[in-house]
PDB file of C-alpha atoms in Angstrom:
ATOM      1  CA  MET A   1     -19.792  -3.061  48.567  1.00  0.00           C
ATOM      2  CA  ARG A   2     -23.312  -3.461  50.487  1.00  0.00           C
ATOM      3  CA  SER A   3     -24.936  -5.287  48.272  1.00  0.00           C
ATOM      4  CA  GLN A   4     -22.763  -7.575  47.526  1.00  0.00           C
ATOM      5  CA  ALA A   5     -22.371  -8.361  50.448  1.00  0.00           C
ATOM      6  CA  ARG A   6     -25.867  -8.825  50.631  1.00  0.00           C
ATOM      7  CA  LEU A   7     -25.380 -11.139  47.224  1.00  0.00           C
ATOM      8  CA  GLY A   8     -22.796 -12.622  48.701  1.00  0.00           C
ATOM      9  CA  ARG A   9     -25.622 -13.960  52.185  1.00  0.00           C
ATOM     10  CA  LEU A  10     -27.946 -14.786  50.413  1.00  0.00           C
ATOM     11  CA  ASP A  11     -26.015 -16.690  47.634  1.00  0.00           C
ATOM     12  CA  ARG A  12     -25.132 -18.125  51.108  1.00  0.00           C
ATOM     13  CA  ALA A  13     -27.943 -18.924  52.685  1.00  0.00           C
ATOM     14  CA  ALA A  14     -28.898 -20.492  49.116  1.00  0.00           C
ATOM     15  CA  ARG A  15     -26.868 -23.751  50.024  1.00  0.00           C
ATOM     16  CA  ILE A  16     -27.987 -23.852  52.945  1.00  0.00           C
ATOM     17  CA  GLY A  17     -31.237 -23.718  52.339  1.00  0.00           C
ATOM     18  CA  LEU A  18     -31.080 -26.556  48.941  1.00  0.00           C
ATOM     19  CA  HIS A  19     -29.310 -28.818  51.827  1.00  0.00           C
ATOM     20  CA  LEU A  20     -32.331 -28.550  54.102  1.00  0.00           C
ATOM     21  CA  ALA A  21     -34.974 -29.000  51.252  1.00  0.00           C
ATOM     22  CA  GLU A  22     -32.943 -32.321  50.550  1.00  0.00           C
ATOM     23  CA  ASP A  23     -32.646 -33.638  54.032  1.00  0.00           C
ATOM     24  CA  LEU A  24     -36.602 -32.580  54.521  1.00  0.00           C
ATOM     25  CA  LYS A  25     -37.105 -34.289  51.206  1.00  0.00           C
ATOM     26  CA  GLY A  26     -39.277 -31.857  50.144  1.00  0.00           C
ATOM     27  CA  GLY A  27     -39.572 -27.932  49.383  1.00  0.00           C
ATOM     28  CA  ASP A  28     -38.681 -26.415  46.181  1.00  0.00           C
ATOM     29  CA  PHE A  29     -35.954 -23.983  45.348  1.00  0.00           C
ATOM     30  CA  GLU A  30     -36.670 -21.109  42.894  1.00  0.00           C
ATOM     31  CA  ASN A  31     -33.128 -18.954  41.719  1.00  0.00           C
ATOM     32  CA  PHE A  32     -34.027 -15.927  38.900  1.00  0.00           C
ATOM     33  CA  ALA A  33     -30.763 -14.951  38.263  1.00  0.00           C
ATOM     34  CA  PRO A  34     -29.421 -16.264  35.091  1.00  0.00           C
ATOM     35  CA  ALA A  35     -26.418 -18.093  35.821  1.00  0.00           C
ATOM     36  CA  GLN A  36     -22.515 -15.887  35.826  1.00  0.00           C
ATOM     37  CA  LEU A  37     -19.430 -17.762  34.318  1.00  0.00           C
ATOM     38  CA  PRO A  38     -16.468 -16.974  36.528  1.00  0.00           C
ATOM     39  CA  ALA A  39     -14.794 -13.587  34.866  1.00  0.00           C
ATOM     40  CA  THR A  40     -11.841 -15.175  32.418  1.00  0.00           C
ATOM     41  CA  ALA A  41      -8.197 -13.461  33.532  1.00  0.00           C
ATOM     42  CA  PRO A  42      -6.178 -13.006  31.343  1.00  0.00           C
ATOM     43  CA  ASP A  43      -3.417 -15.312  32.591  1.00  0.00           C
ATOM     44  CA  ASP A  44      -5.967 -17.567  32.531  1.00  0.00           C
ATOM     45  CA  ASP A  45      -4.649 -21.400  30.797  1.00  0.00           C
ATOM     46  CA  PRO A  46      -6.946 -20.769  27.122  1.00  0.00           C
ATOM     47  CA  GLY A  47      -6.968 -24.485  26.538  1.00  0.00           C
ATOM     48  CA  LEU A  48      -9.778 -25.916  28.509  1.00  0.00           C
ATOM     49  CA  GLU A  49     -11.255 -28.319  26.461  1.00  0.00           C
ATOM     50  CA  VAL A  50     -13.776 -31.382  28.093  1.00  0.00           C
ATOM     51  CA  GLU A  51     -13.116 -34.676  26.084  1.00  0.00           C
ATOM     52  CA  LEU A  52     -16.244 -37.194  25.900  1.00  0.00           C
ATOM     53  CA  ALA A  53     -15.738 -41.116  27.257  1.00  0.00           C
ATOM     54  CA  GLY A  54     -18.030 -42.561  24.835  1.00  0.00           C
ATOM     55  CA  THR A  55     -16.162 -41.202  21.612  1.00  0.00           C
ATOM     56  CA  GLY A  56     -13.358 -39.568  23.026  1.00  0.00           C
ATOM     57  CA  GLU A  57     -14.060 -36.006  21.405  1.00  0.00           C
ATOM     58  CA  ILE A  58     -12.367 -33.377  22.725  1.00  0.00           C
ATOM     59  CA  LEU A  59     -13.916 -30.171  22.991  1.00  0.00           C
ATOM     60  CA  PRO A  60     -12.443 -26.694  23.223  1.00  0.00           C
ATOM     61  CA  LEU A  61     -14.334 -23.878  25.812  1.00  0.00           C
ATOM     62  CA  ARG A  62     -13.618 -20.538  24.482  1.00  0.00           C
ATOM     63  CA  PRO A  63     -13.419 -17.765  27.749  1.00  0.00           C
ATOM     64  CA  GLY A  64     -17.126 -17.366  29.448  1.00  0.00           C
ATOM     65  CA  GLN A  65     -18.542 -20.370  27.544  1.00  0.00           C
ATOM     66  CA  SER A  66     -20.576 -23.396  29.418  1.00  0.00           C
ATOM     67  CA  VAL A  67     -19.636 -26.963  28.720  1.00  0.00           C
ATOM     68  CA  LEU A  68     -23.589 -27.213  28.541  1.00  0.00           C
ATOM     69  CA  ASP A  69     -22.848 -25.112  25.635  1.00  0.00           C
ATOM     70  CA  VAL A  70     -19.682 -26.315  23.421  1.00  0.00           C
ATOM     71  CA  LEU A  71     -21.941 -29.507  24.234  1.00  0.00           C
ATOM     72  CA  ARG A  72     -25.369 -28.541  22.057  1.00  0.00           C
ATOM     73  CA  THR A  73     -23.031 -26.801  19.583  1.00  0.00           C
ATOM     74  CA  CYS A  74     -21.480 -29.391  19.080  1.00  0.00           C
ATOM     75  CA  GLY A  75     -25.133 -31.885  18.729  1.00  0.00           C
ATOM     76  CA  HIS A  76     -25.200 -33.114  21.925  1.00  0.00           C
ATOM     77  CA  ASP A  77     -28.775 -33.414  23.534  1.00  0.00           C
ATOM     78  CA  VAL A  78     -27.971 -32.742  27.863  1.00  0.00           C
ATOM     79  CA  GLU A  79     -30.589 -32.300  30.243  1.00  0.00           C
ATOM     80  CA  SER A  80     -30.751 -29.114  31.728  1.00  0.00           C
ATOM     81  CA  SER A  81     -33.477 -26.919  33.369  1.00  0.00           C
ATOM     82  CA  CYS A  82     -32.840 -23.597  35.803  1.00  0.00           C
ATOM     83  CA  GLU A  83     -29.295 -23.033  33.492  1.00  0.00           C
ATOM     84  CA  ALA A  84     -27.946 -21.568  36.990  1.00  0.00           C
ATOM     85  CA  GLY A  85     -26.055 -24.086  38.999  1.00  0.00           C
ATOM     86  CA  THR A  86     -29.429 -24.662  40.965  1.00  0.00           C
ATOM     87  CA  CYS A  87     -31.302 -27.811  40.034  1.00  0.00           C
ATOM     88  CA  GLY A  88     -29.659 -30.423  39.490  1.00  0.00           C
ATOM     89  CA  ALA A  89     -30.414 -31.355  35.980  1.00  0.00           C
ATOM     90  CA  CYS A  90     -27.463 -31.491  33.744  1.00  0.00           C
ATOM     91  CA  ARG A  91     -25.288 -33.735  36.970  1.00  0.00           C
ATOM     92  CA  THR A  92     -22.990 -35.296  34.941  1.00  0.00           C
ATOM     93  CA  ARG A  93     -19.969 -38.038  35.683  1.00  0.00           C
ATOM     94  CA  VAL A  94     -16.415 -36.478  35.443  1.00  0.00           C
ATOM     95  CA  LEU A  95     -14.119 -39.082  34.893  1.00  0.00           C
ATOM     96  CA  GLU A  96     -10.275 -36.981  35.170  1.00  0.00           C
ATOM     97  CA  GLY A  97      -9.494 -34.612  35.722  1.00  0.00           C
ATOM     98  CA  ASP A  98      -9.841 -31.143  38.187  1.00  0.00           C
ATOM     99  CA  VAL A  99     -14.048 -29.192  37.793  1.00  0.00           C
ATOM    100  CA  ASP A 100     -13.844 -25.983  38.835  1.00  0.00           C
ATOM    101  CA  HIS A 101     -17.724 -26.266  40.477  1.00  0.00           C
ATOM    102  CA  GLN A 102     -20.027 -23.080  40.848  1.00  0.00           C
ATOM    103  CA  ASP A 103     -22.811 -25.311  41.356  1.00  0.00           C
ATOM    104  CA  PHE A 104     -25.214 -24.799  43.973  1.00  0.00           C
ATOM    105  CA  VAL A 105     -26.082 -28.537  45.006  1.00  0.00           C
ATOM    106  CA  LEU A 106     -23.401 -31.107  44.668  1.00  0.00           C
ATOM    107  CA  THR A 107     -21.637 -31.584  48.240  1.00  0.00           C
ATOM    108  CA  ASP A 108     -17.622 -32.289  48.616  1.00  0.00           C
ATOM    109  CA  ASP A 109     -17.937 -35.388  48.063  1.00  0.00           C
ATOM    110  CA  GLU A 110     -20.311 -35.979  44.833  1.00  0.00           C
ATOM    111  CA  GLN A 111     -17.827 -33.362  43.508  1.00  0.00           C
ATOM    112  CA  ARG A 112     -15.079 -35.165  43.069  1.00  0.00           C
ATOM    113  CA  ASP A 113     -17.394 -37.953  40.618  1.00  0.00           C
ATOM    114  CA  TRP A 114     -19.680 -35.316  39.014  1.00  0.00           C
ATOM    115  CA  MET A 115     -20.306 -31.497  37.820  1.00  0.00           C
ATOM    116  CA  MET A 116     -23.177 -29.441  36.900  1.00  0.00           C
ATOM    117  CA  VAL A 117     -22.322 -28.278  33.222  1.00  0.00           C
ATOM    118  CA  CYS A 118     -24.300 -25.628  33.515  1.00  0.00           C
ATOM    119  CA  VAL A 119     -21.998 -23.840  35.220  1.00  0.00           C
ATOM    120  CA  SER A 120     -19.096 -25.928  35.776  1.00  0.00           C
ATOM    121  CA  ARG A 121     -15.749 -26.198  34.140  1.00  0.00           C
ATOM    122  CA  PRO A 122     -12.101 -27.462  33.822  1.00  0.00           C
ATOM    123  CA  ARG A 123      -9.732 -25.289  36.333  1.00  0.00           C
ATOM    124  CA  LYS A 124      -7.665 -25.628  34.010  1.00  0.00           C
ATOM    125  CA  GLY A 125      -6.251 -28.604  31.144  1.00  0.00           C
ATOM    126  CA  ARG A 126      -8.890 -31.083  30.402  1.00  0.00           C
ATOM    127  CA  ILE A 127     -11.411 -32.981  31.719  1.00  0.00           C
ATOM    128  CA  LYS A 128     -13.067 -36.035  31.182  1.00  0.00           C
ATOM    129  CA  ILE A 129     -17.143 -36.538  31.027  1.00  0.00           C
ATOM    130  CA  ASP A 130     -19.254 -39.556  30.508  1.00  0.00           C
ATOM    131  CA  LEU A 131     -22.413 -37.984  29.285  1.00  0.00           C
ATOM    132  CA  ASP A 132     -24.230 -42.031  29.277  1.00  0.00           C
ATOM    133  CA  PRO A 133     -22.895 -43.546  32.970  1.00  0.00           C
ATOM    134  CA  ALA A 134     -24.472 -47.031  32.644  1.00  0.00           C
TER     135      ALA A 134
END
């Protein structure tokens, strides 16, 4: 239990550090842990989907699968770097739906319109995203 509490404190410190670095217009952050999507409970909605605004394509998500994974599997080229929700490279516009944000970079205001597809997923049902915002 003690190590889990320590990890929680480190995660909070990482979030604070990222926002400080942004405020100071500099600094780097490195994250050496792989992304961990939340475990799916047996009563979770098995029908999670991502709709692509440009094509209307609807992509089903398997439990534990990231939006980035399903996009790549379906042939969509999406920029990413850390794949842990810390760098912001995979930031994608959300047009509709409720997102379960698991990233470390978006502010509460930004979470209304954006998501990090490497670690975040629909909270339930379907979300609609725009891979090519003009």
